[in-house]
Short mmCIF file of C-alpha atoms in Angstrom, two decimals:
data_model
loop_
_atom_site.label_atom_id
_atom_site.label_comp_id
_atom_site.label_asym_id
_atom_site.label_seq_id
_atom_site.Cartn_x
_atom_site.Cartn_y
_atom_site.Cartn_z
CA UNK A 1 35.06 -7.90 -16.22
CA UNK A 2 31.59 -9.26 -18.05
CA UNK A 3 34.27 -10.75 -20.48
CA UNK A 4 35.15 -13.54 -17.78
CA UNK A 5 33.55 -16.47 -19.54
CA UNK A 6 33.88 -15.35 -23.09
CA UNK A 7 37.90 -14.73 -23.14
CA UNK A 8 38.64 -18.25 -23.86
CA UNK A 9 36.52 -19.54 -26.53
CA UNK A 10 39.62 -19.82 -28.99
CA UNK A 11 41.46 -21.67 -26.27
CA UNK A 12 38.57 -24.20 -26.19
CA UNK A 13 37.75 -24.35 -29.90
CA UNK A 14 41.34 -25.44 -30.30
CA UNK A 15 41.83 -27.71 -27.03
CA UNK A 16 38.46 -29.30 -27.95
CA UNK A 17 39.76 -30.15 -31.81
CA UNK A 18 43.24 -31.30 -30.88
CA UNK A 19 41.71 -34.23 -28.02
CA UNK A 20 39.10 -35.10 -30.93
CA UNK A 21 41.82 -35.26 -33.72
CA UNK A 22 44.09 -37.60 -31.32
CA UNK A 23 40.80 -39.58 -30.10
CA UNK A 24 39.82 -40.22 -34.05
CA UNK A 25 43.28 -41.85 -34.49
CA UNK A 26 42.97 -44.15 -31.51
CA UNK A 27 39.33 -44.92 -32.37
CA UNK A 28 41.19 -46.10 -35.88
CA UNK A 29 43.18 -48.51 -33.67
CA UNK A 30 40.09 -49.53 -31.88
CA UNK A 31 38.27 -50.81 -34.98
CA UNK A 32 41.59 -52.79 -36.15
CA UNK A 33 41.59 -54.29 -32.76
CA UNK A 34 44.74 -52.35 -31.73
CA UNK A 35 45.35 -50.32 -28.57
CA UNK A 36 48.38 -47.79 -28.78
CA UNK A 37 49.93 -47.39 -26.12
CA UNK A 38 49.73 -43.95 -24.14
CA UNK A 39 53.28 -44.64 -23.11
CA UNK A 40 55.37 -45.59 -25.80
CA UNK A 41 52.64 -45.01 -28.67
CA UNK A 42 53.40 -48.92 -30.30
CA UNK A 43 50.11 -51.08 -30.63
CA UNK A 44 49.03 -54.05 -29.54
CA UNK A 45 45.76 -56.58 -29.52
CA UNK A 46 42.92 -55.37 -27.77
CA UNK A 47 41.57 -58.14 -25.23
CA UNK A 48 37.99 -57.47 -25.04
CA UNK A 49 37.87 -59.42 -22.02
CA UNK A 50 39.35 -57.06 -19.93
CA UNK A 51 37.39 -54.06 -21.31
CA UNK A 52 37.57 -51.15 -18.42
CA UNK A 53 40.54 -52.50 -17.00
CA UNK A 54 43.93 -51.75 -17.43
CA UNK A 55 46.07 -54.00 -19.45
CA UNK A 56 50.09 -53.23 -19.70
CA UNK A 57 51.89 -52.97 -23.04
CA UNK A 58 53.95 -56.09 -24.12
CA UNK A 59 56.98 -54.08 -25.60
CA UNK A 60 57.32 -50.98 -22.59
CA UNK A 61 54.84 -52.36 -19.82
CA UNK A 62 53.12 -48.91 -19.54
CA UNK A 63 49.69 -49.14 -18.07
CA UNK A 64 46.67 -48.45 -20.61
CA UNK A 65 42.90 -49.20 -20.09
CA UNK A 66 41.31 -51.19 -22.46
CA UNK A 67 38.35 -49.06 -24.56
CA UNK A 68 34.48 -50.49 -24.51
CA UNK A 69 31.81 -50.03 -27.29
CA UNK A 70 28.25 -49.02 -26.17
CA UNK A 71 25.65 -48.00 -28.94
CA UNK A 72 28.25 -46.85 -31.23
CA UNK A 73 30.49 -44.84 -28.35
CA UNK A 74 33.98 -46.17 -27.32
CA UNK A 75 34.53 -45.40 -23.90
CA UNK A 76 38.32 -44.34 -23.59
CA UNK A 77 38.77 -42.28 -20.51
CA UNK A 78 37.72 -42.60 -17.07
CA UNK A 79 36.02 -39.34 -15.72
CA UNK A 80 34.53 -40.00 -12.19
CA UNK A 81 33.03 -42.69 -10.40
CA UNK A 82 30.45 -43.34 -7.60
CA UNK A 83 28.39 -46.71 -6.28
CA UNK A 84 25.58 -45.24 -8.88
CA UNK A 85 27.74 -45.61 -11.81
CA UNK A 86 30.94 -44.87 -13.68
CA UNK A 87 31.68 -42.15 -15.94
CA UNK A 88 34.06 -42.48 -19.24
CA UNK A 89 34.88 -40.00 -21.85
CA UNK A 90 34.13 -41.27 -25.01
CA UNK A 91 34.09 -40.67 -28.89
CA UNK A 92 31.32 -41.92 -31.43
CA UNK A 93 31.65 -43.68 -34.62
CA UNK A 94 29.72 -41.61 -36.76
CA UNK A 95 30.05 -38.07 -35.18
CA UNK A 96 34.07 -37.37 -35.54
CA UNK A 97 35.57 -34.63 -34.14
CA UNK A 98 33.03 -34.71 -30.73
CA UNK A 99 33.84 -35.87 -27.44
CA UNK A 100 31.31 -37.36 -24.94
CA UNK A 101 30.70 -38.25 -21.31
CA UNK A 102 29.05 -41.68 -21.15
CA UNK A 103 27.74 -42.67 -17.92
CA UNK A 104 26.84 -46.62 -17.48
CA UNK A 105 26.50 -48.70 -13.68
CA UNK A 106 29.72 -50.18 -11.89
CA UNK A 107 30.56 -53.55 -12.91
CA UNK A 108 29.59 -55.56 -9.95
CA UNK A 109 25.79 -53.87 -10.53
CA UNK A 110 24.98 -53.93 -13.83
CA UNK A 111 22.05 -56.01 -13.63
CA UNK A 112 20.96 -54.37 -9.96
CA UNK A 113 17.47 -53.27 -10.95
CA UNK A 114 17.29 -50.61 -8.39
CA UNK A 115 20.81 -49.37 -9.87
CA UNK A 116 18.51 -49.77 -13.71
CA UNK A 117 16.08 -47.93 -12.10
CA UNK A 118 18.11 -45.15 -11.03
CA UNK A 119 20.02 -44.52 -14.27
CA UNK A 120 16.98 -44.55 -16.18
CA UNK A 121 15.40 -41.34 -14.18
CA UNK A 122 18.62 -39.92 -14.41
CA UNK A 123 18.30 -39.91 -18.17
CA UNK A 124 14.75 -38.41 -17.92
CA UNK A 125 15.46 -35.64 -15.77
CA UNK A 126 18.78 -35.29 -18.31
CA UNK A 127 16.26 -35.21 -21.36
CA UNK A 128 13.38 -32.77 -19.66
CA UNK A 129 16.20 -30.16 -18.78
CA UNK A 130 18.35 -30.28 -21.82
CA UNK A 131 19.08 -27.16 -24.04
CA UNK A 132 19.57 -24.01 -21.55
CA UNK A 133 23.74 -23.59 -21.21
CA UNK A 134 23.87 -23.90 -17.56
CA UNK A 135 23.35 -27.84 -17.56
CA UNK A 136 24.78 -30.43 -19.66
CA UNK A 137 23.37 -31.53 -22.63
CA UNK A 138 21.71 -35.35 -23.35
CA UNK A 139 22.84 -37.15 -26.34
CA UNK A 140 22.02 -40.32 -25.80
CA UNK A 141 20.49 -43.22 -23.45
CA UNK A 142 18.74 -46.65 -23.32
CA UNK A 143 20.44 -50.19 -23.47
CA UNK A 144 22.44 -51.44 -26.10
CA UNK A 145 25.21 -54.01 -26.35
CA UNK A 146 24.70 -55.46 -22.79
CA UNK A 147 24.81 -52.04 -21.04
CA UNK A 148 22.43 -49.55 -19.62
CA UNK A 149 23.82 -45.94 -20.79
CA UNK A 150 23.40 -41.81 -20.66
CA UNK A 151 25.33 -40.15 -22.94
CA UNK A 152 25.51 -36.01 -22.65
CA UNK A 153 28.02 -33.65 -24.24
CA UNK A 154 31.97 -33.76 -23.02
CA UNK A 155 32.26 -30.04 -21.60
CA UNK A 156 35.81 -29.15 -22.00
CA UNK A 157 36.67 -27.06 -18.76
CA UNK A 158 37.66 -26.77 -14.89
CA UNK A 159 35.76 -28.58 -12.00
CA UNK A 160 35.55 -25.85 -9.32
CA UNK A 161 36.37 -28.16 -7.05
CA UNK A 162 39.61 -28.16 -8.59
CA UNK A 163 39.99 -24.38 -9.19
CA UNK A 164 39.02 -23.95 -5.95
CA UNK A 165 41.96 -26.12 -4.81
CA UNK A 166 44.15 -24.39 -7.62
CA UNK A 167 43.79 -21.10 -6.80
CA UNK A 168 43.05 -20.76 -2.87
CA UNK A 169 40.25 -18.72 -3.27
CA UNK A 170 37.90 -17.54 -6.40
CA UNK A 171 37.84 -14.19 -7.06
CA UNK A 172 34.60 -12.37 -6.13
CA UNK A 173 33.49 -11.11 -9.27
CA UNK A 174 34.02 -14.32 -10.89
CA UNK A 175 32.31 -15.81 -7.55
CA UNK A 176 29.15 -13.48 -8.26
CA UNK A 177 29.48 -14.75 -11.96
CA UNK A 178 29.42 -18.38 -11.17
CA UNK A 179 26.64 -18.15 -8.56
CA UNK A 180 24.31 -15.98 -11.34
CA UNK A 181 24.97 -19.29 -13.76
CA UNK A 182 23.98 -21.82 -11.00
CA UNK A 183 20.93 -19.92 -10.37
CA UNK A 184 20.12 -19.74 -13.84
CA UNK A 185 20.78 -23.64 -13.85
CA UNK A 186 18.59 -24.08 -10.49
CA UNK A 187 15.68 -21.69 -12.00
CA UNK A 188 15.48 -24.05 -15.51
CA UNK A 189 15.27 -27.11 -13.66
CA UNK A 190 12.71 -26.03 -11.09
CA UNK A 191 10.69 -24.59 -14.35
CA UNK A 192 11.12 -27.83 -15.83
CA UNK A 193 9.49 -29.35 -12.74
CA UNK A 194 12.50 -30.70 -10.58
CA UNK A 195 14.74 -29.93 -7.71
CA UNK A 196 18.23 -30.45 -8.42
CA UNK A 197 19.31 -31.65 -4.61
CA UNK A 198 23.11 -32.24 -5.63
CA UNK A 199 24.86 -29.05 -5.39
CA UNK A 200 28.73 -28.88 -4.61
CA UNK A 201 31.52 -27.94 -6.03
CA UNK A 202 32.23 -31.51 -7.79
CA UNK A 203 29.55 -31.26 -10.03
CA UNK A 204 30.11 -27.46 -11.02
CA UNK A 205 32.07 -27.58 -14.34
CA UNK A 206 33.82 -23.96 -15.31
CA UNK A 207 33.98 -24.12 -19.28
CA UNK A 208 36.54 -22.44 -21.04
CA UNK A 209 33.46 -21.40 -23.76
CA UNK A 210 30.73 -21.06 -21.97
CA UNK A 211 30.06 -19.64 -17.61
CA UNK A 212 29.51 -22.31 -15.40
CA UNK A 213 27.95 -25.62 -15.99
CA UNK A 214 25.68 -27.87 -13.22
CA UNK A 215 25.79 -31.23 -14.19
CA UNK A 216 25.09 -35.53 -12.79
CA UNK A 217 21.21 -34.95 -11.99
CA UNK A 218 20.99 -38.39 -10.57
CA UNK A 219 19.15 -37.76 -7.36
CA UNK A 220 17.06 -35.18 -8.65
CA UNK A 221 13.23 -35.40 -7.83
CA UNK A 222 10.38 -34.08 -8.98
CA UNK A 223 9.30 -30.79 -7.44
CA UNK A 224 6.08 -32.61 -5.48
CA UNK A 225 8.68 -35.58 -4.42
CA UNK A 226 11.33 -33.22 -3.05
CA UNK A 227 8.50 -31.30 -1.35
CA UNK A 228 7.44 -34.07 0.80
CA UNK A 229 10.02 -36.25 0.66
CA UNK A 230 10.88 -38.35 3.89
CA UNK A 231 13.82 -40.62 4.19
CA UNK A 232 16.14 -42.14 6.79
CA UNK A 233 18.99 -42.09 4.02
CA UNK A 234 21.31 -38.58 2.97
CA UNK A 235 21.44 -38.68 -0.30
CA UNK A 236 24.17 -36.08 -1.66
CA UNK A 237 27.34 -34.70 -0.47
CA UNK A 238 27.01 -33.96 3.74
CA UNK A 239 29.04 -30.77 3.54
CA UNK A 240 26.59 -28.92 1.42
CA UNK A 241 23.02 -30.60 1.82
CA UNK A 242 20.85 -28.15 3.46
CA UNK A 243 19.18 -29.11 7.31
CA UNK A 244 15.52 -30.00 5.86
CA UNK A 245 17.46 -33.07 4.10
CA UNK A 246 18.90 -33.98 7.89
CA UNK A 247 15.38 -33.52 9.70
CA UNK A 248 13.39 -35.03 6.49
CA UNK A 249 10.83 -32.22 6.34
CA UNK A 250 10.82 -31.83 2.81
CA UNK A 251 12.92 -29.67 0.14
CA UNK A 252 12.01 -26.73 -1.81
CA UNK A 253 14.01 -23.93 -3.57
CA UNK A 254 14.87 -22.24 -0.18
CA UNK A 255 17.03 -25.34 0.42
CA UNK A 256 18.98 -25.25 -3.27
CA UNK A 257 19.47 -21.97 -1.96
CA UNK A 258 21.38 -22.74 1.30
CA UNK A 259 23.42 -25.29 -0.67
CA UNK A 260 24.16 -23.20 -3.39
CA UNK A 261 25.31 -20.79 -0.54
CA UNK A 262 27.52 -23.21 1.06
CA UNK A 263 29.23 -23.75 -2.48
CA UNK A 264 30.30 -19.82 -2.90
CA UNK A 265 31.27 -19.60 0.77
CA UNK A 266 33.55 -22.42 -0.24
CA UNK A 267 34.45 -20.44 -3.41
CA UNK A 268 35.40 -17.30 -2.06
CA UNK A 269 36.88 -18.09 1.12
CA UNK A 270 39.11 -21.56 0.18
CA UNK A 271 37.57 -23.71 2.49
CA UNK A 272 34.14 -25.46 3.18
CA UNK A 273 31.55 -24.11 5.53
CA UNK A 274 31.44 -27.22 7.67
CA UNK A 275 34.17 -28.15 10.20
CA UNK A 276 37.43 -29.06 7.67
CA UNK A 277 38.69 -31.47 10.60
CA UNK A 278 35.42 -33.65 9.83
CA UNK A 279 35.51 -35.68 7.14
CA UNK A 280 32.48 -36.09 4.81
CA UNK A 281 32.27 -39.68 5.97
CA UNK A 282 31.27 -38.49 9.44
CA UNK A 283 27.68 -37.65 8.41
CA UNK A 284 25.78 -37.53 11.96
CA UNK A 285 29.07 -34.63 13.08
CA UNK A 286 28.11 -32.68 9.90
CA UNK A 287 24.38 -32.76 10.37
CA UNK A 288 24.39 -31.54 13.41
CA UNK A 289 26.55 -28.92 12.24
CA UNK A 290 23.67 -28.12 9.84
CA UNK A 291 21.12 -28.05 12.59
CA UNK A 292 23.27 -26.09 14.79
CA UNK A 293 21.92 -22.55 13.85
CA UNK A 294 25.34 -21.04 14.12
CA UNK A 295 25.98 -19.11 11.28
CA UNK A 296 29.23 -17.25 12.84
CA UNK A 297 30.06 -13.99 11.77
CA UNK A 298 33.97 -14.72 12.56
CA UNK A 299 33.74 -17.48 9.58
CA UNK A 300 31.86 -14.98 7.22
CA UNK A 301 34.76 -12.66 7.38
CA UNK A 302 36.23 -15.13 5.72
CA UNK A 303 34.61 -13.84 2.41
CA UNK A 304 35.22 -10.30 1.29
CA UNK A 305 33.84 -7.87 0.31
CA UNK A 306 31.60 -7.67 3.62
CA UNK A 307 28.73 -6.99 1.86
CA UNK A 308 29.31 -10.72 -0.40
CA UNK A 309 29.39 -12.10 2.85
CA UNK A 310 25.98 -10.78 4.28
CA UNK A 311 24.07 -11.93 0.94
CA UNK A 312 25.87 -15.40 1.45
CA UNK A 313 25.15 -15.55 5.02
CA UNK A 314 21.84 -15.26 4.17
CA UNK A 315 21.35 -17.99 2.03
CA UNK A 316 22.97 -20.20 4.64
CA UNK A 317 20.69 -19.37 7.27
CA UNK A 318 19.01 -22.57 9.49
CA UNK A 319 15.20 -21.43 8.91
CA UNK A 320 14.49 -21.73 5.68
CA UNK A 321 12.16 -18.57 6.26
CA UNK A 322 15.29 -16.92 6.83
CA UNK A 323 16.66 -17.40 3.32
CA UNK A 324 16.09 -15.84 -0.07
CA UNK A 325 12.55 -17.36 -0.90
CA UNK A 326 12.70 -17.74 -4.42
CA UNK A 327 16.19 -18.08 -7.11
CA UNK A 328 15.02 -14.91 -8.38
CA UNK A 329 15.24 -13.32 -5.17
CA UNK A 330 18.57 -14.59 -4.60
CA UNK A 331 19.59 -13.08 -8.09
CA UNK A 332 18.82 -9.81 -7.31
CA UNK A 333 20.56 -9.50 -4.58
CA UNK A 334 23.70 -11.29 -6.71
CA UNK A 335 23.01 -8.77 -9.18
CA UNK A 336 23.29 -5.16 -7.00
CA UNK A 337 26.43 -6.65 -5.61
CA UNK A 338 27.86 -6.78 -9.48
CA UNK A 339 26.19 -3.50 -10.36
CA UNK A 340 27.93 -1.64 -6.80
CA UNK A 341 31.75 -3.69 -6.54
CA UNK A 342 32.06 -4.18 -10.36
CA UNK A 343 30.40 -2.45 -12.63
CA UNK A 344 29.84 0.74 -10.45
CA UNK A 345 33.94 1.04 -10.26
CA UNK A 346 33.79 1.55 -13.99
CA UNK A 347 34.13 4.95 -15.02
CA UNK A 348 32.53 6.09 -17.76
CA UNK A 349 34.85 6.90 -21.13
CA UNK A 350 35.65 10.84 -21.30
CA UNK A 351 33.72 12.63 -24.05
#
């Protein structure tokens, strides 16, 4: 069971060198000033006007975006985007055989200071917490070549977000094994001095090398900040920010705790917490949700065994009093559920 995370490491090591072998021919194209097509694999002149945008082969008409260079990376790939930035898979010239997620700021906003701003204590927070294998690792950032960039390491892997849709449901030891990772994620960047104040499913990567990865730190905030932060703006994802964010009392690990809770309800059951007939564009329905103080055993049931649902009803509790006080509390309790519905059905070998 403990073997979860590990059993794939050849799968990776081999998907991870085939997408860098393919990406080192293309990036051979690139420096001819060729783009082969994805479609019919025939080249043709790259316009660096329209760099980011999709131009269409002359000879099949197949759609293809046109590759940028920044500081040496050609970004390829899109990978996600948000009004804080984009992010683009990309390759380097002088590391071959690595992959790498570059993050720069949308097109229209480039030159927004406040968006400058933003990116740049993105890529401190990204620097102060880089090494531990829970969060992503920073390669790169500054401003080169007309563009304000953060380069970190491409993990290769499953957004639980999409295993989550995949599957149904997660399984609960591999539930109990995802939530010990995030904790351990959580725990290293409070240590470090931050609060992570992102947490949802989206930015939960599930490597095929390595447990589960927490990743895009961009509204982090120093411990102090988060503490006593007050705002008339939700920053993060509605579903799964916890109530002190909604009443703008401040933010400490209690509340990571109550999002990270919302995440493994959503995990283990299939479906989110919050009212799935509300969209997350309805923000006032949802935080009032979050204020409600309902915590309904009927929805718990939802998540088996009962005893995974009483340690995540706990973390999802409306007083943050209520909650596991510290990560390492909450670990505990994560680990005597593994030690009593996983490890404790293992009988021992016969003599």
């Amino acid at each position: 069971m403990l073997n979860f995370f590990k059993s794939r490491k050849k799968v990776a090591s081999a998907a991870v060198a085939a997408a860098a072998a393919a990406v080192e021919d293309a990036v051979v194209c690139f420096h001819q000033g060729q783009l082969p097509c994805a479609g019919c694999g025939r080249q043709f002149p790259i316009d660096s006007a329209k760099a980011l945008t999709v131009d269409h082969c002359p000879y099949c008409n197949g759609p293809n975006l046109v590759p940028m260079r920044v500081a040496g990376f050609w970004l390829f790939s899109p990978l996600g985007a948000g009004a804080m930035g984009a992010v683009y898979k990309a390759y380097h010239d002088d590391r071959q055989g690595e992959l790498f997620a570059v993050k720069i700021l949308p097109r229209e906003g480039k030159d927004d200071p406040h968006l400058i701003d933003n990116l740049t204590r993105e890529a401190e927070v990204t620097r102060a917490i880089s090494g531990h294998p829970c969060v992503a690792k920073l390669v790169d950032a500054g401003f080169m070549d007309g563009e304000h960039y953060l380069t970190t390491e491409f993990i290769v892997g499953e957004r639980l977000d999409n295993r989550i849709a995949r599957l149904g449901k997660i399984p609960m030891t591999e539930v109990l094994l995802i939530g010990l990772r995030l904790l351990a994620a959580e725990t290293h960047i409070y240590n470090c001095g931050y609060l992570y104040r992102d947490m949802k499913p989206g930015n939960v990567m599930i490597p095929e090398d390595r447990g589960a990865v927490l990743y895009d730190y961009g509204i982090a905030q120093p411990l102090n900040t988060a503490r006593f932060h007050v705002s008339d703006e939700f920053d993060g994802t509605p579903l799964y920010f916890p109530p002190e964010r909604v009443l703008g009392t401040g933010e400490q690990a209690s509340s990571e705790i109550y999002s990270l809770g919302l995440v493994l309800f959503h995990a283990a059951s299939g479906f989110s917490y919050m009212d799935p007939s509300v969209t997350a564009g309805e923000i006032q329905s949802i935080a009032r949700r979050h204020l409600s103080g309902i915590r309904s055993g009927m929805e718990l049931k939802a998540v088996q065994p009962p005893d995974l649902a009483a340690v995540i009803g706990k973390m999802i509790q409306r007083e943050p009093w209520q909650r596991y006080q510290s990560f390492v509390e909450a670990e505990n309790a994560f680990l005597e559920l593994l030690q009593s519905n996983v490890l404790g059905r293992v009988e021992a070998p016969e003599a």
